[in-house]
Tab-separated table of N, CA and C in Angstrom:
chain	number	residue	atom	x	y	z
A	5	MET	N	132.728	83.176	-58.480
A	5	MET	CA	131.908	84.287	-58.154
A	5	MET	C	131.478	83.884	-56.855
A	6	LYS	N	131.216	82.725	-56.538
A	6	LYS	CA	130.625	82.488	-55.012
A	6	LYS	C	131.910	82.802	-54.141
A	7	LYS	N	133.125	82.533	-54.718
A	7	LYS	CA	134.386	82.908	-53.926
A	7	LYS	C	134.656	84.060	-53.716
A	8	THR	N	134.383	85.052	-54.468
A	8	THR	CA	134.501	86.570	-54.421
A	8	THR	C	133.453	87.018	-53.364
A	9	LEU	N	132.404	86.510	-53.678
A	9	LEU	CA	131.148	87.062	-52.714
A	9	LEU	C	131.280	86.559	-51.382
A	10	PHE	N	132.131	85.318	-51.127
A	10	PHE	CA	132.205	84.711	-49.830
A	10	PHE	C	133.445	85.666	-49.076
A	11	SER	N	134.263	86.136	-50.112
A	11	SER	CA	135.504	86.731	-49.587
A	11	SER	C	135.024	88.166	-49.021
A	12	LEU	N	134.271	88.680	-49.908
A	12	LEU	CA	134.095	89.913	-49.841
A	12	LEU	C	133.108	90.184	-48.623
A	13	LEU	N	132.203	89.411	-48.243
A	13	LEU	CA	131.131	88.940	-47.038
A	13	LEU	C	131.909	88.885	-45.942
A	14	ALA	N	133.269	88.045	-46.047
A	14	ALA	CA	134.103	87.956	-44.688
A	14	ALA	C	134.794	89.141	-44.502
A	15	ILE	N	135.127	89.938	-45.387
A	15	ILE	CA	135.810	91.022	-45.152
A	15	ILE	C	135.003	92.156	-44.577
A	16	LEU	N	133.903	92.130	-45.128
A	16	LEU	CA	133.026	92.971	-44.607
A	16	LEU	C	132.485	92.931	-43.100
A	17	LEU	N	132.299	91.563	-42.713
A	17	LEU	CA	131.982	91.055	-41.531
A	17	LEU	C	133.238	91.444	-40.292
A	18	MET	N	134.449	91.316	-41.034
A	18	MET	CA	135.354	91.461	-40.064
A	18	MET	C	135.947	92.939	-39.735
A	19	PHE	N	135.527	93.685	-40.462
A	19	PHE	CA	135.731	95.024	-40.536
A	19	PHE	C	134.505	95.863	-39.744
A	20	SER	N	133.126	95.192	-39.903
A	20	SER	CA	132.086	95.911	-39.221
A	20	SER	C	131.958	95.458	-37.945
A	21	CYS	N	132.787	94.405	-37.346
A	21	CYS	CA	132.780	94.227	-35.689
A	21	CYS	C	133.805	95.140	-35.233
A	22	LYS	N	133.310	95.804	-34.139
A	22	LYS	CA	134.360	96.249	-33.418
A	22	LYS	C	133.999	96.270	-31.686
A	23	SER	N	134.878	96.491	-30.992
A	23	SER	CA	134.558	96.518	-29.588
A	23	SER	C	133.597	97.426	-29.083
A	24	PRO	N	132.773	97.233	-28.145
A	24	PRO	CA	131.850	98.103	-27.612
A	24	PRO	C	132.447	99.485	-27.166
A	25	GLU	N	132.051	100.443	-27.121
A	25	GLU	CA	132.550	101.718	-26.789
A	25	GLU	C	131.689	102.262	-25.494
A	26	ALA	N	132.405	102.625	-24.378
A	26	ALA	CA	131.944	102.907	-23.097
A	26	ALA	C	130.918	104.442	-23.668
A	27	ARG	N	129.641	104.301	-23.225
A	27	ARG	CA	129.033	105.770	-23.372
A	27	ARG	C	129.145	106.639	-22.179
A	28	LYS	N	129.110	107.630	-22.680
A	28	LYS	CA	129.223	108.906	-21.760
A	28	LYS	C	127.758	109.005	-20.930
A	29	PRO	N	127.837	109.475	-19.564
A	29	PRO	CA	126.778	109.490	-18.830
A	29	PRO	C	125.961	110.919	-19.579
A	30	VAL	N	124.540	110.862	-19.429
A	30	VAL	CA	123.706	111.818	-19.947
A	30	VAL	C	123.844	112.964	-19.130
A	31	THR	N	123.805	112.717	-17.605
A	31	THR	CA	124.039	113.804	-16.778
A	31	THR	C	125.442	113.284	-15.876
A	32	GLN	N	126.125	114.310	-15.768
A	32	GLN	CA	127.317	114.024	-14.928
A	32	GLN	C	127.453	114.692	-13.245
A	33	ARG	N	127.345	113.896	-12.409
A	33	ARG	CA	127.387	114.526	-11.237
A	33	ARG	C	128.702	115.104	-10.512
A	34	SER	N	128.848	115.940	-9.864
A	34	SER	CA	130.073	116.582	-9.231
A	34	SER	C	129.871	115.977	-7.728
A	35	GLY	N	131.216	116.304	-7.091
A	35	GLY	CA	130.921	115.569	-5.672
A	35	GLY	C	130.335	116.377	-4.660
A	36	ASP	N	129.253	117.314	-5.100
A	36	ASP	CA	128.515	118.180	-4.459
A	36	ASP	C	127.575	117.607	-3.476
A	37	TYR	N	127.045	116.701	-3.747
A	37	TYR	CA	126.068	115.752	-2.754
A	37	TYR	C	126.942	115.157	-1.989
A	38	ILE	N	128.073	114.762	-2.093
A	38	ILE	CA	129.033	113.866	-1.024
A	38	ILE	C	129.391	115.101	0.077
A	39	ASN	N	130.170	116.163	-0.538
A	39	ASN	CA	130.555	117.135	0.065
A	39	ASN	C	129.611	117.875	1.086
A	40	GLU	N	128.433	117.959	0.541
A	40	GLU	CA	127.526	118.411	1.615
A	40	GLU	C	127.111	117.534	2.385
A	41	SER	N	127.099	116.281	2.332
A	41	SER	CA	126.734	115.424	3.421
A	41	SER	C	127.898	115.299	4.559
A	42	ILE	N	129.180	115.407	4.071
A	42	ILE	CA	130.365	115.433	4.827
A	42	ILE	C	130.062	116.166	5.876
A	43	GLU	N	129.874	117.780	5.104
A	43	GLU	CA	129.682	118.788	6.167
A	43	GLU	C	128.564	118.905	7.150
A	44	ARG	N	127.373	118.227	6.649
A	44	ARG	CA	126.209	117.867	7.456
A	44	ARG	C	126.547	117.326	8.673
A	45	ASN	N	127.144	116.290	8.440
A	45	ASN	CA	127.568	115.098	9.381
A	45	ASN	C	128.872	115.723	10.358
A	46	LYS	N	129.533	116.506	9.567
A	46	LYS	CA	130.364	117.067	10.982
A	46	LYS	C	129.543	118.032	11.605
A	47	LYS	N	128.694	118.669	11.016
A	47	LYS	CA	127.841	119.815	12.187
A	47	LYS	C	127.022	118.813	13.085
A	48	ILE	N	126.725	117.703	12.754
A	48	ILE	CA	125.690	117.132	13.527
A	48	ILE	C	126.632	116.702	14.772
A	49	VAL	N	127.979	115.839	14.172
A	49	VAL	CA	128.853	115.544	15.417
A	49	VAL	C	129.095	116.647	16.334
A	50	ALA	N	129.796	117.647	15.856
A	50	ALA	CA	130.095	118.790	16.726
A	50	ALA	C	129.019	119.111	17.666
A	51	ALA	N	127.486	119.236	17.108
A	51	ALA	CA	126.472	119.766	18.079
A	51	ALA	C	126.359	118.666	18.953
A	52	GLU	N	126.276	117.187	18.755
A	52	GLU	CA	126.237	116.277	19.764
A	52	GLU	C	127.166	116.073	20.836
A	53	GLU	N	128.562	116.451	20.496
A	53	GLU	CA	129.548	116.592	21.344
A	53	GLU	C	129.488	117.633	22.197
A	54	GLU	N	128.980	118.646	21.454
A	54	GLU	CA	128.672	119.847	22.516
A	54	GLU	C	127.739	119.665	23.477
A	55	GLN	N	126.718	119.094	23.167
A	55	GLN	CA	125.511	118.547	24.115
A	55	GLN	C	126.278	117.653	25.322
A	56	ILE	N	126.970	116.686	24.670
A	56	ILE	CA	127.572	115.638	25.840
A	56	ILE	C	128.485	116.417	26.699
A	57	MET	N	129.295	117.573	25.992
A	57	MET	CA	130.359	118.087	27.044
A	57	MET	C	129.447	119.015	28.194
A	58	LYS	N	128.715	119.701	27.703
A	58	LYS	CA	127.822	120.461	28.692
A	58	LYS	C	127.346	119.533	29.645
A	59	ILE	N	126.702	118.567	29.421
A	59	ILE	CA	126.383	117.279	30.473
A	59	ILE	C	127.729	117.014	31.464
A	60	ILE	N	128.829	116.821	30.821
A	60	ILE	CA	129.877	116.529	31.821
A	60	ILE	C	130.262	117.729	32.511
A	61	GLU	N	130.396	118.919	31.938
A	61	GLU	CA	130.569	120.142	32.616
A	61	GLU	C	129.833	120.551	33.870
A	62	GLU	N	128.542	119.885	33.806
A	62	GLU	CA	127.748	120.280	34.716
A	62	GLU	C	127.511	119.313	35.777
A	63	ASP	N	128.260	118.060	35.592
A	63	ASP	CA	128.013	117.034	36.351
A	63	ASP	C	129.428	116.950	37.165
A	64	SER	N	129.522	117.761	38.599
A	64	SER	CA	130.883	117.598	39.063
A	64	SER	C	130.942	116.495	40.066
A	65	THR	N	129.955	115.723	40.251
A	65	THR	CA	129.865	114.363	41.147
A	65	THR	C	130.604	113.295	40.766
A	66	ARG	N	130.981	113.339	39.214
A	66	ARG	CA	131.374	112.088	38.533
A	66	ARG	C	132.759	112.413	37.880
A	67	GLU	N	133.414	111.353	37.926
A	67	GLU	CA	134.719	111.303	36.800
A	67	GLU	C	134.499	110.569	35.406
A	68	TYR	N	134.185	111.787	34.501
A	68	TYR	CA	134.068	111.094	33.220
A	68	TYR	C	135.211	110.508	32.332
A	69	LEU	N	135.239	110.011	31.931
A	69	LEU	CA	136.598	109.363	30.978
A	69	LEU	C	136.318	109.373	29.695
A	70	SER	N	137.067	109.630	28.669
A	70	SER	CA	136.774	109.655	27.332
A	70	SER	C	137.240	108.511	26.634
A	71	SER	N	136.724	107.886	25.932
A	71	SER	CA	137.018	106.643	25.320
A	71	SER	C	137.690	106.891	23.661
A	72	PRO	N	139.041	106.453	23.319
A	72	PRO	CA	139.370	106.581	22.073
A	72	PRO	C	138.402	106.245	20.924
A	73	ASN	N	137.581	105.479	21.178
A	73	ASN	CA	136.381	105.381	20.035
A	73	ASN	C	135.332	106.240	20.229
A	74	GLY	N	135.248	107.356	20.663
A	74	GLY	CA	134.638	108.467	20.280
A	74	GLY	C	133.391	108.451	21.079
A	75	PHE	N	133.387	108.031	22.492
A	75	PHE	CA	132.297	108.363	23.216
A	75	PHE	C	132.807	108.788	24.728
A	76	TRP	N	132.172	108.640	25.836
A	76	TRP	CA	132.535	109.239	27.126
A	76	TRP	C	131.653	108.089	27.903
A	77	TYR	N	132.291	108.067	29.299
A	77	TYR	CA	131.744	107.171	30.303
A	77	TYR	C	132.364	107.193	31.603
A	78	TYR	N	131.411	106.875	32.922
A	78	TYR	CA	131.863	106.831	34.112
A	78	TYR	C	131.350	105.456	34.544
A	79	TYR	N	132.159	105.165	35.782
A	79	TYR	CA	131.807	104.151	36.278
A	79	TYR	C	130.875	104.440	37.432
A	80	ASN	N	129.508	103.608	37.524
A	80	ASN	CA	128.960	103.517	38.749
A	80	ASN	C	129.302	102.517	39.605
A	81	THR	N	129.852	101.392	39.330
A	81	THR	CA	130.525	100.511	40.012
A	81	THR	C	131.760	100.034	39.336
A	82	LYS	N	132.829	99.984	39.996
A	82	LYS	CA	134.021	99.677	39.493
A	82	LYS	C	134.767	98.617	40.141
A	83	ASP	N	135.304	97.764	39.622
A	83	ASP	CA	136.053	96.540	40.055
A	83	ASP	C	137.314	96.723	39.878
A	84	THR	N	138.203	96.943	41.032
A	84	THR	CA	139.420	97.445	40.662
A	84	THR	C	140.773	96.271	40.863
A	85	ALA	N	139.892	95.000	41.656
A	85	ALA	CA	140.960	93.613	41.744
A	85	ALA	C	140.973	92.995	40.506
A	86	SER	N	139.891	92.881	39.798
A	86	SER	CA	140.096	92.083	38.493
A	86	SER	C	140.802	92.842	37.512
A	87	THR	N	141.286	91.934	36.354
A	87	THR	CA	141.930	92.402	35.231
A	87	THR	C	141.484	91.946	33.752
A	88	VAL	N	140.417	91.158	33.912
A	88	VAL	CA	139.788	90.030	33.064
A	88	VAL	C	138.544	91.165	32.350
A	89	THR	N	138.939	91.190	31.014
A	89	THR	CA	138.109	91.937	30.255
A	89	THR	C	137.456	91.129	29.009
A	90	PRO	N	136.350	91.363	28.253
A	90	PRO	CA	135.996	90.539	27.280
A	90	PRO	C	137.013	90.470	26.198
A	91	GLN	N	137.338	89.752	25.548
A	91	GLN	CA	138.195	89.482	24.487
A	91	GLN	C	137.287	88.836	23.426
A	92	PHE	N	137.625	88.770	22.213
A	92	PHE	CA	137.104	88.160	20.711
A	92	PHE	C	136.684	86.695	21.277
A	93	GLY	N	135.315	86.634	20.752
A	93	GLY	CA	134.651	85.311	20.914
A	93	GLY	C	134.149	84.934	22.720
A	94	ASP	N	134.649	85.643	23.499
A	94	ASP	CA	133.850	85.706	24.622
A	94	ASP	C	132.595	86.012	24.826
A	95	VAL	N	131.821	85.135	25.668
A	95	VAL	CA	130.191	85.336	25.782
A	95	VAL	C	130.055	86.308	27.004
A	96	VAL	N	129.243	87.352	26.749
A	96	VAL	CA	129.166	88.216	27.983
A	96	VAL	C	127.784	88.203	28.067
A	97	GLU	N	127.254	88.173	29.515
A	97	GLU	CA	125.804	88.567	29.496
A	97	GLU	C	125.683	90.014	30.369
A	98	PHE	N	124.899	90.815	29.881
A	98	PHE	CA	124.685	92.031	30.478
A	98	PHE	C	123.448	92.697	30.088
A	99	ASP	N	122.981	93.540	31.066
A	99	ASP	CA	121.623	94.483	30.717
A	99	ASP	C	122.122	95.771	30.691
A	100	TYR	N	121.136	96.683	30.306
A	100	TYR	CA	121.359	97.995	29.847
A	100	TYR	C	120.169	98.491	29.547
A	101	ASP	N	120.135	100.036	29.581
A	101	ASP	CA	119.011	100.738	29.284
A	101	ASP	C	119.410	101.598	28.124
A	102	LEU	N	118.601	102.396	27.682
A	102	LEU	CA	118.850	103.714	26.605
A	102	LEU	C	117.911	104.806	26.841
A	103	ARG	N	118.496	106.097	27.059
A	103	ARG	CA	117.997	107.139	27.531
A	103	ARG	C	118.578	108.407	26.650
A	104	THR	N	117.464	109.227	26.504
A	104	THR	CA	117.998	110.506	25.566
A	104	THR	C	119.043	111.177	26.217
A	105	LEU	N	119.707	112.189	25.940
A	105	LEU	CA	120.720	112.829	26.804
A	105	LEU	C	120.047	114.001	27.833
A	106	ASP	N	118.792	114.232	27.522
A	106	ASP	CA	118.042	114.948	28.883
A	106	ASP	C	117.649	113.887	29.734
A	107	GLY	N	117.851	112.606	29.704
A	107	GLY	CA	117.240	111.721	30.475
A	107	GLY	C	116.063	110.726	30.330
A	108	ARG	N	115.310	111.020	29.330
A	108	ARG	CA	113.978	110.559	29.303
A	108	ARG	C	114.495	109.138	28.683
A	109	ALA	N	113.553	108.044	29.111
A	109	ALA	CA	113.707	106.734	28.968
A	109	ALA	C	113.395	106.271	27.498
A	110	ILE	N	114.078	105.546	26.796
A	110	ILE	CA	113.895	105.329	25.500
A	110	ILE	C	113.378	103.748	25.703
A	111	TYR	N	114.466	102.953	26.339
A	111	TYR	CA	114.109	101.696	26.615
A	111	TYR	C	114.766	101.605	28.070
A	112	SER	N	113.785	100.816	28.867
A	112	SER	CA	114.330	100.779	30.201
A	112	SER	C	114.852	99.540	30.380
A	113	ASP	N	115.800	99.306	31.381
A	113	ASP	CA	116.235	97.745	31.340
A	113	ASP	C	115.553	96.578	31.648
A	114	GLU	N	114.224	96.901	32.276
A	114	GLU	CA	113.273	95.814	32.283
A	114	GLU	C	112.561	95.582	31.215
A	115	GLU	N	112.590	96.693	30.108
A	115	GLU	CA	112.183	96.249	28.649
A	115	GLU	C	112.852	95.498	27.880
A	116	ILE	N	114.264	95.682	28.246
A	116	ILE	CA	115.490	94.749	27.410
A	116	ILE	C	115.657	93.701	28.402
A	117	PRO	N	115.636	92.410	27.768
A	117	PRO	CA	115.948	91.359	28.723
A	117	PRO	C	117.564	91.362	28.664
A	118	VAL	N	117.973	90.293	29.619
A	118	VAL	CA	119.570	90.312	29.604
A	118	VAL	C	120.127	89.611	28.598
A	119	GLN	N	120.913	90.186	28.070
A	119	GLN	CA	121.515	90.099	26.498
A	119	GLN	C	122.762	89.056	26.896
A	120	SER	N	122.886	88.194	26.006
A	120	SER	CA	124.007	87.106	25.915
A	120	SER	C	124.660	87.477	24.383
A	121	TYR	N	125.855	87.757	24.404
A	121	TYR	CA	126.557	88.410	23.229
A	121	TYR	C	128.175	87.699	23.119
A	122	ALA	N	128.199	87.126	21.907
A	122	ALA	CA	129.638	86.409	21.617
A	122	ALA	C	130.439	87.878	21.431
A	123	MET	N	131.417	88.389	21.727
A	123	MET	CA	132.120	89.467	21.505
A	123	MET	C	132.688	89.261	19.979
A	124	ASP	N	132.370	90.491	19.302
A	124	ASP	CA	132.717	90.803	17.999
A	124	ASP	C	132.316	89.641	17.051
A	125	LYS	N	131.216	88.635	17.271
A	125	LYS	CA	130.833	87.531	16.323
A	125	LYS	C	129.521	87.718	16.177
A	126	GLU	N	128.614	88.746	16.821
A	126	GLU	CA	127.442	89.137	16.667
A	126	GLU	C	127.053	90.613	16.462
A	127	LYS	N	125.941	90.937	15.932
A	127	LYS	CA	125.538	92.364	15.904
A	127	LYS	C	125.214	93.094	17.131
A	128	LEU	N	125.802	94.443	17.219
A	128	LEU	CA	125.315	95.026	18.331
A	128	LEU	C	126.193	96.470	17.633
A	129	PHE	N	125.283	97.399	18.281
A	129	PHE	CA	125.651	98.812	18.010
A	129	PHE	C	127.102	99.107	18.441
A	130	SER	N	127.772	99.965	17.514
A	130	SER	CA	129.415	100.017	17.828
A	130	SER	C	129.804	100.452	19.028
A	131	GLY	N	129.004	101.550	19.566
A	131	GLY	CA	129.396	102.158	20.805
A	131	GLY	C	129.420	101.094	22.227
A	132	LEU	N	128.321	100.389	21.983
A	132	LEU	CA	128.361	99.314	23.248
A	132	LEU	C	128.914	98.190	23.021
A	133	ARG	N	129.361	97.766	21.681
A	133	ARG	CA	130.437	96.774	21.557
A	133	ARG	C	131.825	97.198	22.219
A	134	GLU	N	132.134	98.362	21.823
A	134	GLU	CA	133.361	98.737	22.381
A	134	GLU	C	133.300	98.856	23.733
A	135	GLY	N	132.432	99.643	24.182
A	135	GLY	CA	131.979	99.907	25.638
A	135	GLY	C	132.159	98.466	26.611
A	136	LEU	N	131.439	97.613	26.232
A	136	LEU	CA	131.844	96.174	26.865
A	136	LEU	C	133.411	95.636	26.805
A	137	LYS	N	133.864	96.176	26.140
A	137	LYS	CA	135.508	95.511	25.940
A	137	LYS	C	136.337	96.411	26.966
A	138	LEU	N	135.441	97.601	27.663
A	138	LEU	CA	136.227	98.412	28.587
A	138	LEU	C	135.987	97.912	30.056
A	139	MET	N	135.040	96.889	30.167
A	139	MET	CA	134.343	96.427	31.375
A	139	MET	C	134.747	95.259	31.959
A	140	LYS	N	134.654	94.843	33.080
A	140	LYS	CA	134.970	93.670	34.113
A	140	LYS	C	133.694	93.227	34.483
A	141	GLU	N	133.544	91.918	34.823
A	141	GLU	CA	132.409	91.300	35.422
A	141	GLU	C	132.299	92.158	36.560
A	142	GLY	N	130.761	92.382	36.661
A	142	GLY	CA	130.233	93.018	37.864
A	142	GLY	C	130.091	94.491	38.134
A	143	GLU	N	130.764	95.111	37.035
A	143	GLU	CA	131.082	96.281	36.979
A	143	GLU	C	129.564	96.865	36.239
A	144	THR	N	129.384	98.172	36.735
A	144	THR	CA	128.214	98.939	35.969
A	144	THR	C	128.739	100.398	35.371
A	145	VAL	N	128.403	100.559	34.050
A	145	VAL	CA	129.063	101.859	33.533
A	145	VAL	C	128.033	102.598	32.933
A	146	THR	N	128.093	103.933	32.909
A	146	THR	CA	127.248	104.561	32.118
A	146	THR	C	127.705	105.423	31.083
A	147	PHE	N	127.539	105.070	29.765
A	147	PHE	CA	128.142	105.382	28.658
A	147	PHE	C	127.244	106.768	27.956
A	148	LEU	N	127.992	107.720	27.364
A	148	LEU	CA	127.426	108.810	26.642
A	148	LEU	C	127.827	108.198	25.126
A	149	PHE	N	126.931	108.015	24.350
A	149	PHE	CA	127.285	107.814	22.905
A	149	PHE	C	126.623	109.022	21.924
A	150	PRO	N	127.530	109.624	21.166
A	150	PRO	CA	127.071	110.267	19.971
A	150	PRO	C	126.190	109.446	19.115
A	151	SER	N	125.245	110.069	18.175
A	151	SER	CA	124.584	109.263	17.452
A	151	SER	C	125.349	108.280	16.594
A	152	HIS	N	126.492	108.584	15.753
A	152	HIS	CA	127.302	107.810	15.132
A	152	HIS	C	127.653	106.602	15.760
A	153	LYS	N	127.675	106.486	17.027
A	153	LYS	CA	128.401	105.463	17.851
A	153	LYS	C	126.976	104.498	18.343
A	154	ALA	N	125.978	105.051	18.354
A	154	ALA	CA	124.653	104.405	18.535
A	154	ALA	C	123.896	104.159	17.443
A	155	PHE	N	122.752	104.477	17.197
A	155	PHE	CA	122.209	104.183	16.054
A	155	PHE	C	122.144	104.857	14.626
A	156	GLY	N	122.802	105.891	14.782
A	156	GLY	CA	123.286	106.761	13.500
A	156	GLY	C	122.149	107.168	12.811
A	157	TYR	N	122.147	107.282	11.532
A	157	TYR	CA	121.072	108.190	10.623
A	157	TYR	C	119.851	107.181	10.455
A	158	TYR	N	119.740	105.830	10.761
A	158	TYR	CA	118.724	105.227	10.626
A	158	TYR	C	117.904	104.982	11.629
A	159	GLY	N	118.611	105.196	12.954
A	159	GLY	CA	117.709	104.808	14.452
A	159	GLY	C	117.528	103.494	14.449
A	160	ASP	N	116.452	102.840	15.236
A	160	ASP	CA	116.384	101.523	15.477
A	160	ASP	C	114.978	101.203	14.685
A	161	LYS	N	114.547	102.138	14.026
A	161	LYS	CA	113.183	102.015	13.394
A	161	LYS	C	111.987	101.709	14.091
A	162	LYS	N	112.245	101.921	15.614
A	162	LYS	CA	111.054	101.885	16.514
A	162	LYS	C	110.889	103.197	17.033
A	163	ARG	N	111.763	103.344	18.193
A	163	ARG	CA	111.775	104.453	19.222
A	163	ARG	C	112.853	105.350	19.000
A	164	ILE	N	113.836	104.871	18.264
A	164	ILE	CA	114.925	105.771	18.326
A	164	ILE	C	114.956	106.428	16.598
A	165	GLY	N	114.985	107.712	16.735
A	165	GLY	CA	114.978	108.406	15.320
A	165	GLY	C	116.381	108.475	14.807
A	166	THR	N	116.302	109.362	13.788
A	166	THR	CA	117.381	109.793	12.928
A	166	THR	C	118.525	110.643	14.070
A	167	ASP	N	119.909	110.248	14.106
A	167	ASP	CA	120.972	110.953	14.650
A	167	ASP	C	120.599	111.358	16.129
A	168	VAL	N	120.154	110.423	16.943
A	168	VAL	CA	119.830	110.523	18.293
A	168	VAL	C	120.866	110.228	19.070
A	169	PRO	N	121.871	111.050	19.999
A	169	PRO	CA	122.478	110.350	20.915
A	169	PRO	C	122.029	109.822	22.053
A	170	VAL	N	122.640	108.855	22.801
A	170	VAL	CA	121.947	108.416	23.377
A	170	VAL	C	122.921	108.119	25.150
A	171	ILE	N	122.250	107.927	26.141
A	171	ILE	CA	122.957	107.503	27.345
A	171	ILE	C	122.651	106.012	27.623
A	172	SER	N	123.263	105.565	28.235
A	172	SER	CA	123.341	103.854	28.157
A	172	SER	C	124.099	103.573	29.540
A	173	THR	N	123.394	103.053	30.681
A	173	THR	CA	123.829	102.480	31.645
A	173	THR	C	123.824	100.968	31.676
A	174	VAL	N	124.934	100.198	31.735
A	174	VAL	CA	125.393	98.938	31.348
A	174	VAL	C	125.722	98.105	32.575
A	175	THR	N	125.497	96.943	32.743
A	175	THR	CA	125.942	96.382	33.811
A	175	THR	C	126.185	94.749	33.099
A	176	LEU	N	127.473	94.647	33.441
A	176	LEU	CA	128.338	93.103	32.708
A	176	LEU	C	128.137	92.381	33.957
A	177	LYS	N	127.235	91.419	33.652
A	177	LYS	CA	126.903	90.368	34.762
A	177	LYS	C	127.847	89.183	34.732
A	178	LYS	N	128.319	88.601	33.567
A	178	LYS	CA	129.156	87.536	33.492
A	178	LYS	C	130.065	87.667	32.238
A	179	ILE	N	131.236	86.905	32.243
A	179	ILE	CA	132.113	86.719	31.068
A	179	ILE	C	132.282	85.328	31.061
A	180	THR	N	132.325	84.715	30.154
A	180	THR	CA	132.504	83.403	29.615
A	180	THR	C	133.546	83.150	28.837
A	181	GLN	N	134.504	82.904	29.201
A	181	GLN	CA	135.763	83.078	28.147
A	181	GLN	C	135.545	81.708	27.291
A	182	GLU	N	136.058	82.099	25.909
A	182	GLU	CA	136.436	81.033	24.986
A	182	GLU	C	137.547	80.504	25.059
A	183	ASN	N	137.374	78.970	24.777
A	183	ASN	CA	138.412	77.871	25.527
A	183	ASN	C	139.617	78.634	24.990
A	184	ASN	N	140.188	79.121	24.091
A	184	ASN	CA	141.446	79.608	23.744
A	184	ASN	C	142.090	80.831	24.257
A	185	ASN	N	141.087	81.632	25.049
A	185	ASN	CA	141.275	82.599	25.675
A	185	ASN	C	141.589	82.471	27.099
A	186	GLN	N	141.445	81.467	27.527
A	186	GLN	CA	141.624	80.818	29.101
A	186	GLN	C	143.014	80.819	29.289
A	187	ASN	N	143.845	80.463	28.416
A	187	ASN	CA	145.268	80.374	28.565
A	187	ASN	C	145.855	81.691	28.486
A	188	ASN	N	145.208	82.783	28.293
A	188	ASN	CA	146.055	84.153	28.190
A	188	ASN	C	146.044	84.856	29.627
């Protein structure tokens, strides 16, 4: 009797165990939110680029260049003799300011101390990081960054709000090449 009861109990346990089944979500989301967000961001980028293009069209005194990285710039001071630009790991010293597209100061260069930055090894907003790679020691360049190349949706949580395009004048004071770059 004990054997039969034990066998019956073992068979019952064997068949009562099954692998867990995935439950279906109570609510299903379509891609509507993501699609709406994409469309909203496309409109923001288009509006910001339109503002920047208007500034460029109205300023006939400067030669603006378009970066393949999605921003525009012009040289205030250009070095035509040097060919050295910062590479990965080089340490650059620079100062800069940040202004709105209509020229109002957000942060002046007096408020921002001279920065020391190891290229692509430290955190820096993408437009400025990419802009520094275009510069040579001693040059001053003014960049026009759409918000997605500056501080984007989050801003800087201080003076720069959501989706604010900026103008920044940057002076590259010094490039200290990383040891393995000096041979290049």
